[in-house]
Coordinates of C-alpha atoms in Angstrom, one line a residue:
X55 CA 70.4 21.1 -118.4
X56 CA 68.1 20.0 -115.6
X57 CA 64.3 22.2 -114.9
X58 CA 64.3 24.3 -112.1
X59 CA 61.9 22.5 -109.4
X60 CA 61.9 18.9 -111.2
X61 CA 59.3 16.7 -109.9
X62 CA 59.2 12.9 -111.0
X63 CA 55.6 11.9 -111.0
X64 CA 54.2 8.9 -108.4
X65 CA 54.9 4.9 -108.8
X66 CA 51.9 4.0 -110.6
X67 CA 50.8 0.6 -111.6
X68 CA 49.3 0.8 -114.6
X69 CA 47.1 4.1 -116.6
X70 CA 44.0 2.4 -117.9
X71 CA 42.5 3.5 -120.8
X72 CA 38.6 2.0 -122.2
X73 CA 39.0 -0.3 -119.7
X74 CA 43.1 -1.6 -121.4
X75 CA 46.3 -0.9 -119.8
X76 CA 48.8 1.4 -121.0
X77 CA 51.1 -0.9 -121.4
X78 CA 54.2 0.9 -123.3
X79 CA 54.9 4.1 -124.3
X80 CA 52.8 4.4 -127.7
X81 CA 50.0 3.0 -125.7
X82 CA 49.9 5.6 -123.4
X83 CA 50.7 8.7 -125.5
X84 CA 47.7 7.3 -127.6
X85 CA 45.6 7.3 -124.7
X86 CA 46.7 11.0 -123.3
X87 CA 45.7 12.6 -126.7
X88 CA 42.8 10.9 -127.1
X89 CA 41.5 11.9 -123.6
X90 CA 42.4 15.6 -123.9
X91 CA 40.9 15.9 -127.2
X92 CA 38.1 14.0 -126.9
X93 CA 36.1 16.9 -128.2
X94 CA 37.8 16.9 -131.9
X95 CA 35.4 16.2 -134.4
X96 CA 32.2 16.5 -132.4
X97 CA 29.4 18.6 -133.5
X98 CA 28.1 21.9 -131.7
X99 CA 25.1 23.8 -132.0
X100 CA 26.0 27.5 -132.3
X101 CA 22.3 28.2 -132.9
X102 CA 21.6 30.2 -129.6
X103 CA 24.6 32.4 -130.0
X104 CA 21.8 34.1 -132.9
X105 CA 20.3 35.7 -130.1
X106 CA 23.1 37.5 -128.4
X107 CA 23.4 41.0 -129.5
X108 CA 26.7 42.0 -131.2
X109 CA 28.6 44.6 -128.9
X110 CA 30.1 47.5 -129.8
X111 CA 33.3 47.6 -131.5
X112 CA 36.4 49.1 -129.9
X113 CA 39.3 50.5 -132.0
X114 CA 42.4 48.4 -131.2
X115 CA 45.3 51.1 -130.9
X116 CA 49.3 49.7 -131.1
X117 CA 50.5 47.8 -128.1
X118 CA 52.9 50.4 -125.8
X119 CA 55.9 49.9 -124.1
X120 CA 54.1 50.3 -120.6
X121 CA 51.9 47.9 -121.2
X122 CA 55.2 44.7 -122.0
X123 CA 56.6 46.6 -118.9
X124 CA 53.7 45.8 -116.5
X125 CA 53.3 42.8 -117.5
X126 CA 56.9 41.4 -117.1
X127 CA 57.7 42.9 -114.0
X128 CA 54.5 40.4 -112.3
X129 CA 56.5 37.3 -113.7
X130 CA 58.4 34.8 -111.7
X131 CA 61.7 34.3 -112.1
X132 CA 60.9 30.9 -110.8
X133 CA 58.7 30.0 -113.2
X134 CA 59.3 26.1 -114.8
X135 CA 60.9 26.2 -118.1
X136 CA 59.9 26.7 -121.5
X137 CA 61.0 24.3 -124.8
X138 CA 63.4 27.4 -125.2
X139 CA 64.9 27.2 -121.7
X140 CA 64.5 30.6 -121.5
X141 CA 63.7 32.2 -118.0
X142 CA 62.0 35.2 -117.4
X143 CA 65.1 36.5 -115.7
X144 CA 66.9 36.1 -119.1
X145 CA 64.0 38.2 -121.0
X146 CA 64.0 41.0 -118.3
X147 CA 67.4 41.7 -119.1
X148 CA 67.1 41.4 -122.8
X149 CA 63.6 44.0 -122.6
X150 CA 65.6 46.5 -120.3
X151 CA 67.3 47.4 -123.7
X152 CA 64.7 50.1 -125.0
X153 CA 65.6 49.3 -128.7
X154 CA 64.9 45.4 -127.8
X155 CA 62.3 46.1 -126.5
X156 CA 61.1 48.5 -129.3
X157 CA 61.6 45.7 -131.7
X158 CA 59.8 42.9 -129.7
X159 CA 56.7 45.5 -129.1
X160 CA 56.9 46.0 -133.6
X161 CA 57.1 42.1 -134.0
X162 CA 53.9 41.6 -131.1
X163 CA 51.8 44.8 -133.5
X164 CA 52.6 43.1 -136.8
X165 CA 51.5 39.9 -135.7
X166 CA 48.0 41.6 -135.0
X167 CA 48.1 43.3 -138.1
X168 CA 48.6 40.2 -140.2
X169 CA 47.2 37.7 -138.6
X170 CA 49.8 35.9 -138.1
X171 CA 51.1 33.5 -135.0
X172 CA 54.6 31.8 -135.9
X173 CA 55.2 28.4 -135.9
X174 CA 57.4 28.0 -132.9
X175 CA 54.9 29.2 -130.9
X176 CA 52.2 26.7 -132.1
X177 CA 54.7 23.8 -130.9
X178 CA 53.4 23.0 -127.2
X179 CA 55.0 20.3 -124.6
X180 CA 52.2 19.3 -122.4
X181 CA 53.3 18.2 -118.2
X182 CA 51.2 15.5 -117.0
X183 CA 50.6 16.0 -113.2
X184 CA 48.5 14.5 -110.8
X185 CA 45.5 16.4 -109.5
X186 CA 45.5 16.4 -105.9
X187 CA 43.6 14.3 -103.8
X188 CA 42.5 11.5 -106.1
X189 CA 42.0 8.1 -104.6
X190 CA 43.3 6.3 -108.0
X191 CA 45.7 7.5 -110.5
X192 CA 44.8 5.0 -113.3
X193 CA 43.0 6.7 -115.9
X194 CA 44.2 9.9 -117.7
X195 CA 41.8 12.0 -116.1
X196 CA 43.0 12.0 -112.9
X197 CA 45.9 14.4 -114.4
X198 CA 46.1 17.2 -115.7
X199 CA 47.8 18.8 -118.7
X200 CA 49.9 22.0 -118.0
X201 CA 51.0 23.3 -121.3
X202 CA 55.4 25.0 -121.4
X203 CA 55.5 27.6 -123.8
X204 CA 58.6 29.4 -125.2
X205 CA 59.3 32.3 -123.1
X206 CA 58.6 35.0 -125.7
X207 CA 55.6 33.6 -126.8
X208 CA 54.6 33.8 -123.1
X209 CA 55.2 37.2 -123.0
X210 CA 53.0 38.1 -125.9
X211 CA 50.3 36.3 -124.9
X212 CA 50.1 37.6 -121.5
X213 CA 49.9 41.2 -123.0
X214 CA 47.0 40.6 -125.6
X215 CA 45.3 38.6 -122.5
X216 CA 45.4 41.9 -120.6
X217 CA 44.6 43.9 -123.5
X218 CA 41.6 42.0 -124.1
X219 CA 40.3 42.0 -121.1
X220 CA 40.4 45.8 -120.8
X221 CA 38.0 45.5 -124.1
X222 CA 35.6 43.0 -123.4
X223 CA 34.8 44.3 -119.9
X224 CA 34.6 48.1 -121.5
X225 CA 32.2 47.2 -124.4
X226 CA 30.1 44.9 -122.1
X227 CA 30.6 41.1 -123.5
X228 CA 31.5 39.3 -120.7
X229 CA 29.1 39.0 -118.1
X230 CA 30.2 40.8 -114.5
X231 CA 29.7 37.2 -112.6
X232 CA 32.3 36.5 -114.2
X233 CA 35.0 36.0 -111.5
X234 CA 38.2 34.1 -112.1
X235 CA 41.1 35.0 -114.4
X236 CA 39.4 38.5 -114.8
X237 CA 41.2 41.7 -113.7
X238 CA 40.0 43.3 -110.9
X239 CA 37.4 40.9 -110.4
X240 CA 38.6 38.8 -107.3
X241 CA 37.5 36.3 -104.6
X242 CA 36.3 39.2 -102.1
X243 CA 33.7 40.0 -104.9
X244 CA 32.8 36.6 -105.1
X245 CA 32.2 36.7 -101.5
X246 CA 30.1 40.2 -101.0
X247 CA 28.3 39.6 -104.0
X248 CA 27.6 36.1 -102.1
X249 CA 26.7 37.2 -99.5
X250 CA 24.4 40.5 -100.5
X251 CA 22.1 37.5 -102.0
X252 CA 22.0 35.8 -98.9
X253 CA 21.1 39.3 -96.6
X254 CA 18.3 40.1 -99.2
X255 CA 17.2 36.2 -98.8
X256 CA 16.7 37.1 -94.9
X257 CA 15.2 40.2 -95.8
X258 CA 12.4 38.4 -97.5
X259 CA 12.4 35.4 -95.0
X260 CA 13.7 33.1 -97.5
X261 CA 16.3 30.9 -97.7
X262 CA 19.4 30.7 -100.4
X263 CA 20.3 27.7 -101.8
X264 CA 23.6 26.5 -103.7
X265 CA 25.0 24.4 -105.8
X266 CA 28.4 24.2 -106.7
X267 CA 29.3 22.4 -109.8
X268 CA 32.5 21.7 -112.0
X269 CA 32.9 21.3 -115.7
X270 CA 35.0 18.5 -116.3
X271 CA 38.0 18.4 -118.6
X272 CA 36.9 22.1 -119.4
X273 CA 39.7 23.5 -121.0
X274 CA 41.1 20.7 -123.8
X275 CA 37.8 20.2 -124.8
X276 CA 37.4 23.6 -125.9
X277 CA 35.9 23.9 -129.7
X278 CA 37.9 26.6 -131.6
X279 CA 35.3 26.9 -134.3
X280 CA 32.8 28.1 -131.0
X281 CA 35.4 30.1 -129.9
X282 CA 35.6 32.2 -133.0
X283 CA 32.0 32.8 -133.6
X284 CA 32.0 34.2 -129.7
X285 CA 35.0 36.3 -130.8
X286 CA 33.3 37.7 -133.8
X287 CA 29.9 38.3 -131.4
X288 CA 32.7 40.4 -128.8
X289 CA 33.1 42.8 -132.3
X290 CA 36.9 42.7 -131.9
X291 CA 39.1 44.2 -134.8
X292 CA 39.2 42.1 -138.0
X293 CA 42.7 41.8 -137.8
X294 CA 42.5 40.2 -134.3
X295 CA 40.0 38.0 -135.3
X296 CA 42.5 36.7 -138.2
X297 CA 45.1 36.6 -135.5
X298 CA 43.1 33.9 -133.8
X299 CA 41.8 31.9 -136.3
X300 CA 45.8 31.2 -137.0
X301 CA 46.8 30.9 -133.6
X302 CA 44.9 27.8 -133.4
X303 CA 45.6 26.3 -136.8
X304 CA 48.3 24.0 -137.2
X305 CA 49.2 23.4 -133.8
X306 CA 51.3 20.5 -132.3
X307 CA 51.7 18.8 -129.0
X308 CA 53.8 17.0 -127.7
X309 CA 53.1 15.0 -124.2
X310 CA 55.8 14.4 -121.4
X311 CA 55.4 11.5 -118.9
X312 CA 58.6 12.2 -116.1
X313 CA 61.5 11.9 -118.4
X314 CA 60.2 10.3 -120.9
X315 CA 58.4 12.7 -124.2
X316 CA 55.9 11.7 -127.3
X317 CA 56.2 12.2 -130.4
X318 CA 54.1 15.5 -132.0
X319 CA 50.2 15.4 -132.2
X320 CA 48.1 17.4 -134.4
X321 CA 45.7 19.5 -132.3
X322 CA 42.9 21.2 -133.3
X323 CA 40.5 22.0 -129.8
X324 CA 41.6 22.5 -126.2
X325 CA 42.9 25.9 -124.9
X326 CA 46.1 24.8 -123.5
X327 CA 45.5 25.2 -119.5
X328 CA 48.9 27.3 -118.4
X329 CA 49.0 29.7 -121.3
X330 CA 48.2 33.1 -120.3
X331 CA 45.9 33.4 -122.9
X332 CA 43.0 30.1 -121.5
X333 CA 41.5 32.2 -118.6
X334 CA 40.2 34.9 -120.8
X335 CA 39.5 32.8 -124.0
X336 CA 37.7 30.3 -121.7
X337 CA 36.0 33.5 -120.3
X338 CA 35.0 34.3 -123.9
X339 CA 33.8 31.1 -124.5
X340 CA 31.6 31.0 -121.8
X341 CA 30.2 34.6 -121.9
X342 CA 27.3 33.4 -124.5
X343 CA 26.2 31.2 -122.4
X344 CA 26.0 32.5 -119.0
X345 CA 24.1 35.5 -121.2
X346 CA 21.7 32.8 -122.9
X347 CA 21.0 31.2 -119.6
X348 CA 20.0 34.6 -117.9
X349 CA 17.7 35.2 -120.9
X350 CA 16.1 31.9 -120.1
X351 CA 15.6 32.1 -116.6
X352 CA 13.5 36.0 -117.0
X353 CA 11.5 34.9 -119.2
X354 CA 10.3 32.0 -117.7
X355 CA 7.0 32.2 -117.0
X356 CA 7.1 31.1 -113.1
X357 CA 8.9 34.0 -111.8
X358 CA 12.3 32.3 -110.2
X359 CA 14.9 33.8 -108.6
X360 CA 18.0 32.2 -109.7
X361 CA 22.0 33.4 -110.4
X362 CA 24.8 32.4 -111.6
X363 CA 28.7 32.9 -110.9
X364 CA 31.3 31.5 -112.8
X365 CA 35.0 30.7 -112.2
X366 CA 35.8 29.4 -115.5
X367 CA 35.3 25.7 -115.3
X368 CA 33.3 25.5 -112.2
X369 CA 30.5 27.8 -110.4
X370 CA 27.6 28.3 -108.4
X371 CA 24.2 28.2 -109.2
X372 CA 22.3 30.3 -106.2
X373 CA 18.6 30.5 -105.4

């Protein structure tokens, strides 16, 4: 069974890795892994997160049939292909069936309840695609990783993304620069709030100043153990926090390179970019620190004016 929309990746002499070719296969899977885990094993300092105030906690009530409903209806029928094969045009019809989709929505709030993330869900294939515009394709950075997920897996995700967004914007945690992969925060917002800081600029005869900058390799080098102390700072429900913690434990990846697949990797950092859950986990992640470098910048004792907008893994600093 062929993908829809199957695109073979460019003629490429060689992927260097350290300075060595990939030469063969095991080579090259070797190399992929390493680079998009690079983080594993690498220490943190969580120390500042002791000044960020715990918010308040919001009661998580059962997931409702609505909410699957919304959800689904916004997905592409044309969307590339899980491990499962699934499509989402095969899931809308199953979920039009009220008692299957009763029984999905009971599976989804025991899941919460328990803690618990199967197995089959922890098992991701990671596309390697160019990025666009590149002038070399040699290394494994100039991809990127776009994680297929089985399509009910998808589904769930998508509504405890959406779900916790509603609750971290509610009880305060993420910051409201906060711009992409946020509901109802959009690229118009970007651009008044932009642009009210350059009027009051002219108002005061001064000039703004920016500087764009990008985190590189942002999302597989994402620390889980980070990720759930800024989960436990958001106050969410125990039993979500217990959901997460095995979410990302025991996970397994497996890398394809045109037709050609890996073996399975153990992973244990990265939030995989093309699940729906990375733009508000990443948002998560990053909430502490935008919040620590406000901090910093008031109480400063020279009195700068300096702010901050974030797009997940790249921004603006203004002036």
């Amino acid at each position: 069974m062929n993908w829809v929309r199957k695109k073979s990746l460019l003629a490429i002499e060689a992927i260097y890795h350290k300075g060595q070719p990939c030469n063969n296969f095991e080579v090259l899977w070797n190399a992929l892994h390493s680079s998009y885990n690079s983080a594993k094993n690498r220490a943190i300092n969580t120390r500042f997160l002791d000044s960020i105030n715990q918010c308040d906690n919001i009661e998580r009530p059962p997931f409702t049939d609505q909410e699957f409903l919304d959800v689904i209806d916004k997905c592409s029928n044309a969307s590339s292909l899980g491990p499962d094969h699934v499509t989402w045009r095969h899931l809308k019809l199953l979920i039009s069936d009220k008692t299957c989709l009763s029984k999905i929505i009971n599976i989804t709030n025991v899941y919460i309840i328990v803690g618990y993330w199967p197995d089959q869900f922890k098992k991701l294939t990671l596309v390697v695609i160019p990025k666009p515009n590149k002038a070399l394709y040699n290394t494994p950075k100039a991809f990127r990783p776009i994680v297929l997920l089985n399509i009910l897996g998808k589904l769930i995700e998508k509504v405890i993304s959406y779900r916790l967004q509603f609750h971290l914007s509610a009880n305060g945690f993420l910051d409201p620069n906060q711009l992409k992969g946020i509901r109802q925060q959009s690229t118009i917002d970007a651009g008044m709030y932009l642009m009210h800081l350059i009027c009051t600029g002219w108002a005061k005869e001064c000039y703004t100043s920016i500087i764009a900058f990008n985190i590189a390799q942002f999302f597989p080098l994402l620390n889980h153990e980070f990720l759930s102390l800024c989960l436990t700072k958001a106050s969410l429900n125990t039993n979500v926090l217990k959901f997460f913690r095995d979410y990302y434990s025991n996970r397994s990846t497996t890398y394809t390179w045109n037709n050609f697949t890996s073996q399975k990797f153990a992973t244990s950092v990265e939030v995989g970019q093309g699940s729906a859950l990375s733009p508000i986990l990443s948002a998560i992640y990053l909430a502490p620190i935008i919040k620590t470098f406000k901090k910093r910048i008031k109480n400063l004792k020279e009195k700068i004016h300096i702010d901050i907008l974030s797009f997940v893994d790249n921004g603006l600093l203004i002036s």
